Short mmCIF file of C-alpha atoms in Angstrom, two decimals:
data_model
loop_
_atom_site.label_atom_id
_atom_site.label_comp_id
_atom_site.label_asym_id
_atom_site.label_seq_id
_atom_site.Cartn_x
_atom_site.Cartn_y
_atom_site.Cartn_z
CA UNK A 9 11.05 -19.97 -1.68
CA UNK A 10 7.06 -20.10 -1.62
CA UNK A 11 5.94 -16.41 -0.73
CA UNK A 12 1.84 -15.12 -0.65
CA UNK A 13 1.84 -11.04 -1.15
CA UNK A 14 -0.77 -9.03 0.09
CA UNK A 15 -1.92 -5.24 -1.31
CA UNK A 16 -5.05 -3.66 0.38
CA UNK A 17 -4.00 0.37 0.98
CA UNK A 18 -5.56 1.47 -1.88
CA UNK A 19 -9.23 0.70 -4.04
CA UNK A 20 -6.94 -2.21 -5.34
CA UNK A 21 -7.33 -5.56 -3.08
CA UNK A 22 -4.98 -7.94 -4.60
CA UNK A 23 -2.98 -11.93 -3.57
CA UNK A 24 -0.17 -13.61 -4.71
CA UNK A 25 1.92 -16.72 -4.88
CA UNK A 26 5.16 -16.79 -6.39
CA UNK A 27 8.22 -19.22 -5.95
CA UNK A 28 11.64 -17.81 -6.03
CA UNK A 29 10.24 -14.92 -8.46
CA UNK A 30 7.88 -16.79 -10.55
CA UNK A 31 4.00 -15.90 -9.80
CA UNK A 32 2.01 -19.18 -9.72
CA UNK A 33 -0.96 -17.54 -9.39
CA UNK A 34 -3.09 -13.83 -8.55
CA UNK A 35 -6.35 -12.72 -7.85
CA UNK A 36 -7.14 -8.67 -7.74
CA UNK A 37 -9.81 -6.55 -7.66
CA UNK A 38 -11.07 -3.14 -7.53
CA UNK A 39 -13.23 -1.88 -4.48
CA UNK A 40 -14.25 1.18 -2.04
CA UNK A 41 -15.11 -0.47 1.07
CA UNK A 42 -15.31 -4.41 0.82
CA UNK A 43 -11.16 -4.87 1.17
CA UNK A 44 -12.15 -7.39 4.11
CA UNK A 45 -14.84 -9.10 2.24
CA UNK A 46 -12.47 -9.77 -0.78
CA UNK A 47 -9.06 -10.61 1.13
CA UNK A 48 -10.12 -14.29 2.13
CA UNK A 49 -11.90 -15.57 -0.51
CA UNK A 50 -8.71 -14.27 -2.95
CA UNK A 51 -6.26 -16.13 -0.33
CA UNK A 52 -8.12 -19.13 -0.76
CA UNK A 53 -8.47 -18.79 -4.35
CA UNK A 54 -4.62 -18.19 -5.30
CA UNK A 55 -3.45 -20.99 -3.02
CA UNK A 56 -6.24 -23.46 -5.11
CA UNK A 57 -4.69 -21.81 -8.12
CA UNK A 58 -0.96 -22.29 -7.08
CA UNK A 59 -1.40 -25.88 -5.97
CA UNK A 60 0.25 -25.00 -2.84
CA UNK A 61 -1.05 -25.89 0.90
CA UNK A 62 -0.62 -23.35 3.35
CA UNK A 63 1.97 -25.34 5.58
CA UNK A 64 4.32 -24.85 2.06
CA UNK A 65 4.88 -21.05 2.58
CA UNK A 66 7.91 -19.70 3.47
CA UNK A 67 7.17 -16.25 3.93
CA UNK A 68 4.84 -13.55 3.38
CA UNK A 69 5.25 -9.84 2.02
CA UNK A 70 2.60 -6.92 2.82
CA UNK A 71 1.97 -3.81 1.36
CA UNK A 72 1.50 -1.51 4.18
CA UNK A 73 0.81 1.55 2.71
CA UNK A 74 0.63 4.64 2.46
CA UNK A 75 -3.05 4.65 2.02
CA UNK A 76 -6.41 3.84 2.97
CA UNK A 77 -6.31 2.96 7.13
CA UNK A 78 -8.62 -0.14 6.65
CA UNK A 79 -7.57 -1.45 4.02
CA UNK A 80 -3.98 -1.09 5.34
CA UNK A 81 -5.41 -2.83 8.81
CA UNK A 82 -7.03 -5.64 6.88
CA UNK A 83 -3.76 -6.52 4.71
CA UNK A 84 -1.67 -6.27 7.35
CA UNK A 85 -3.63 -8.09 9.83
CA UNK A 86 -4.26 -10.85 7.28
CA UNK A 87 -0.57 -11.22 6.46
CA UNK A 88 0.46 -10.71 9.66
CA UNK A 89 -2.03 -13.66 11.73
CA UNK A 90 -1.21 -15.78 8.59
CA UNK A 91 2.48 -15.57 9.49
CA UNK A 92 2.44 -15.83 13.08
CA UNK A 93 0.26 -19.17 12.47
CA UNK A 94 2.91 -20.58 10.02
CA UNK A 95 5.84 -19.84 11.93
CA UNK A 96 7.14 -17.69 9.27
CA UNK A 97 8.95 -14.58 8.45
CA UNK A 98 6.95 -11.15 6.93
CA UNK A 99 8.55 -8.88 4.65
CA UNK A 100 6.94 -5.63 3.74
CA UNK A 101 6.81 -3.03 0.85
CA UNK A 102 5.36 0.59 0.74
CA UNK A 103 2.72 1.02 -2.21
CA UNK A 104 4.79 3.58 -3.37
CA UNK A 105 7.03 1.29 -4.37
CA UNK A 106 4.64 -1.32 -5.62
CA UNK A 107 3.54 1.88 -8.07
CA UNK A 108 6.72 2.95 -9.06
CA UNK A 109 7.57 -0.54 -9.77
CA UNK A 110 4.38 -1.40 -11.88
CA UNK A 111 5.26 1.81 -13.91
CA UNK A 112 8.21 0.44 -14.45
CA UNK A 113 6.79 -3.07 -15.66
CA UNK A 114 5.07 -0.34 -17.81
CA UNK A 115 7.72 0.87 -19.74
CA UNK A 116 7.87 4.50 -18.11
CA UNK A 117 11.03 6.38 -18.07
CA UNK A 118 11.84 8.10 -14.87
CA UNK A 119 11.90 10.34 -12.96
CA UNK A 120 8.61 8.44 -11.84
CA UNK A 121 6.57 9.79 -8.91
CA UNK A 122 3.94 7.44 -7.43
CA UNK A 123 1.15 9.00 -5.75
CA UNK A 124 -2.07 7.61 -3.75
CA UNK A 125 -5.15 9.65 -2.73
CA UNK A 126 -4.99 10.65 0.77
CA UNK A 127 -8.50 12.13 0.74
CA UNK A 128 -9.05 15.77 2.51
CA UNK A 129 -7.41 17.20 -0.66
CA UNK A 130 -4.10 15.23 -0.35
CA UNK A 131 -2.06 13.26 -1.73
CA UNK A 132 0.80 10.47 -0.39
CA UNK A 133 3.94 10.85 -2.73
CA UNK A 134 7.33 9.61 -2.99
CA UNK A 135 10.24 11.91 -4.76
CA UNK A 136 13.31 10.09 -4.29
CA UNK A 137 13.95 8.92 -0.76
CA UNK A 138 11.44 11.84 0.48
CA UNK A 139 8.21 10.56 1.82
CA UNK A 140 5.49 13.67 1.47
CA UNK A 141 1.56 14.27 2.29
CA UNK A 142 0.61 17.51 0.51
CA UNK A 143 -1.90 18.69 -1.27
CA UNK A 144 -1.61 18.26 -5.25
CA UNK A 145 -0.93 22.60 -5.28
CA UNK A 146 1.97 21.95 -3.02
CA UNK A 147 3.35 18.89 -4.60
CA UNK A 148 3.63 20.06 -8.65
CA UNK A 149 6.06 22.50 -7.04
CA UNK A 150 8.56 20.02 -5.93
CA UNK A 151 8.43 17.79 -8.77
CA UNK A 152 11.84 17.27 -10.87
CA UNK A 153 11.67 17.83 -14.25
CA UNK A 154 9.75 15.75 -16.86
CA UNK A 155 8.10 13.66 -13.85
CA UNK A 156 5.39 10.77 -14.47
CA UNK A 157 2.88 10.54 -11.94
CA UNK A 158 1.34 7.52 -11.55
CA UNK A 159 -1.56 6.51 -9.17
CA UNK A 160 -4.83 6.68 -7.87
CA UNK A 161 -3.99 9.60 -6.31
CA UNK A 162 -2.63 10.83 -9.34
CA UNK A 163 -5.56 10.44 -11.52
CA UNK A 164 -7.89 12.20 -9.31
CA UNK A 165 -6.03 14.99 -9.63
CA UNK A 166 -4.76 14.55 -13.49
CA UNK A 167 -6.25 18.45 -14.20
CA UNK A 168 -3.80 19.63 -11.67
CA UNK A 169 -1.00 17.73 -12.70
CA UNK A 170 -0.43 17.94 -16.27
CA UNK A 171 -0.23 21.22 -16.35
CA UNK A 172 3.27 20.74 -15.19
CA UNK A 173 3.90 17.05 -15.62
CA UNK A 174 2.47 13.79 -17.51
CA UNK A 175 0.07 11.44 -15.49
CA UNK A 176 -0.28 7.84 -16.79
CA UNK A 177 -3.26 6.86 -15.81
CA UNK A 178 -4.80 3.34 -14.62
CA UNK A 179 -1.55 2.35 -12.95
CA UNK A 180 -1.99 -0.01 -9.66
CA UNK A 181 0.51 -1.50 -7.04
CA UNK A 182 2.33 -4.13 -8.54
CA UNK A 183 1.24 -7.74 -6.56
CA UNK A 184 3.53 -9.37 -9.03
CA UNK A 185 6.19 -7.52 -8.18
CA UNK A 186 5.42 -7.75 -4.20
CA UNK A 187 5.44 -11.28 -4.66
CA UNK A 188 8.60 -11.61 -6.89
CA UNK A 189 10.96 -9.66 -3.66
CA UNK A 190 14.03 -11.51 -3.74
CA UNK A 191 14.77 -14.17 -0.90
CA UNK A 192 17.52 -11.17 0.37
CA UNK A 193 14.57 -8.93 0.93
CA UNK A 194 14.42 -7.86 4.68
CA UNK A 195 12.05 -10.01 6.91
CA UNK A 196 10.46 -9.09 10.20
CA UNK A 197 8.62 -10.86 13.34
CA UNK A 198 5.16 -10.72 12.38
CA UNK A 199 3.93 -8.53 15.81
CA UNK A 200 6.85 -5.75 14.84
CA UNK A 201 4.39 -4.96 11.79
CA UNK A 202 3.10 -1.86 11.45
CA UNK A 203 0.77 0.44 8.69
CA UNK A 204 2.74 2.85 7.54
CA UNK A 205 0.14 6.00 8.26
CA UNK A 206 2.63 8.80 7.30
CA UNK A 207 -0.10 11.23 9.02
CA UNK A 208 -2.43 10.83 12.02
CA UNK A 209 -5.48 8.64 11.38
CA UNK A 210 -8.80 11.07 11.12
CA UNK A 211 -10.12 9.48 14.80
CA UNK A 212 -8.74 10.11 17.67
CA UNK A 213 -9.40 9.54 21.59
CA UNK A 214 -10.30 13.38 22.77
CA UNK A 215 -10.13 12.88 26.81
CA UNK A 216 -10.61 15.86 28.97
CA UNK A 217 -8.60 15.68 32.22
CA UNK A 218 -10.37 17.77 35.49
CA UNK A 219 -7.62 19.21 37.84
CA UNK A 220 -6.21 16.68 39.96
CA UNK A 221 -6.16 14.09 37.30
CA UNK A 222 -9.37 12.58 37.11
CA UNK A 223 -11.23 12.43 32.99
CA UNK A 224 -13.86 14.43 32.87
CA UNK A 225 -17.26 12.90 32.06
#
């Protein structure tokens, strides 16, 4: 099985091709704002890389956050129009996971807890099976005992967090190991995609309603 990943929630923009585990080729790199800018020129460049012709894939996995709401829009929409095009199957992946599994590529002995910057003083974090958006105060509270954070949101914070726990720092969702998902990996239709926000994006449509049902100008 040919499969192209795509990571773009967090400052990390990253491809890859792997067949049936092995990665052919990657491209990643690090940016604030240009996650659109960098996505298409990386697809381009892996495929060269891989030797493989878009026609070959067989499916396509997405990060789809918990993170940054463009980038998550430009992965997903990437992976998503890419898909539809082909005729082929999407799986996805939280970047929780992609951290917790790059930490574990690292050598780092649970209990691991991946966490991504959620800006406004937050952070995204996965203990166990719970999902949370807290702020780092609320989340050292609830972390089991001799935790690893690992993160972006985790190493904006480090002060806050090693007073109770260790923080490795410099780790990023794992492309390799999006990439690598085994063929039994749960596929979806490509328009049943959807960012995982966890909270409500910061804009929103504010519509005053005048009595009798009519929006007020």
């Amino acid at each position: 099985m040919l499969t192209i990943a795509f990571s773009s929630s967090t400052a990390l923009v990253a491809v890859a091709v792997a067949e049936n585990g092995d990665i052919l080729a990657r491209s990643e790199a690090h940016t604030d704002r240009r996650h659109a800018e960098e996505i298409t020129p990386m697809l381009q460049s892996v495929l060269a890389g891989a030797g493989v012709g878009l026609a070959e894939l067989d499916r396509v996995v997405v990060d789809i956050g918990p993170g940054r709401y463009t980038g998550m829009r430009v992965g997903i929409a990437t992976a998503t129009t890419l898909a539809h095009v082909l005729g082929i199957p999407v799986s996805t992946i939280t970047s929780l996971e992609l951290l917790r599994r790059a930490a574990i590529d690292r050598g780092i002995e649970p209990p691991i807890v991946p966490v991504v910057d959620a800006r406004r003083n937050e952070v995204f974090a996965a203990i166990g099976d719970r999902l949370l958006v807290v702020r780092p105060a609320d989340l050292i509270d609830q972390l089991p005992a001799d935790s690893t954070l690992v993160g972006d949101g985790a190493d904006r914070y480090r002060d806050d967090f090693t007073v109770q726990a260790k923080v490795c720092s410099g780790v990023v969702p794992s492309i390799a190991a999006a990439a690598a998902l085994p063929s039994s990996w749960p596929t979806l239709d490509p328009v049943t995609v959807e960012p995982l926000y966890v909270r409500e994006p910061d804009a929103a449509i504010n519509i005053r309603v005048r009595p009798g049902g009519r929006p007020a100008p």
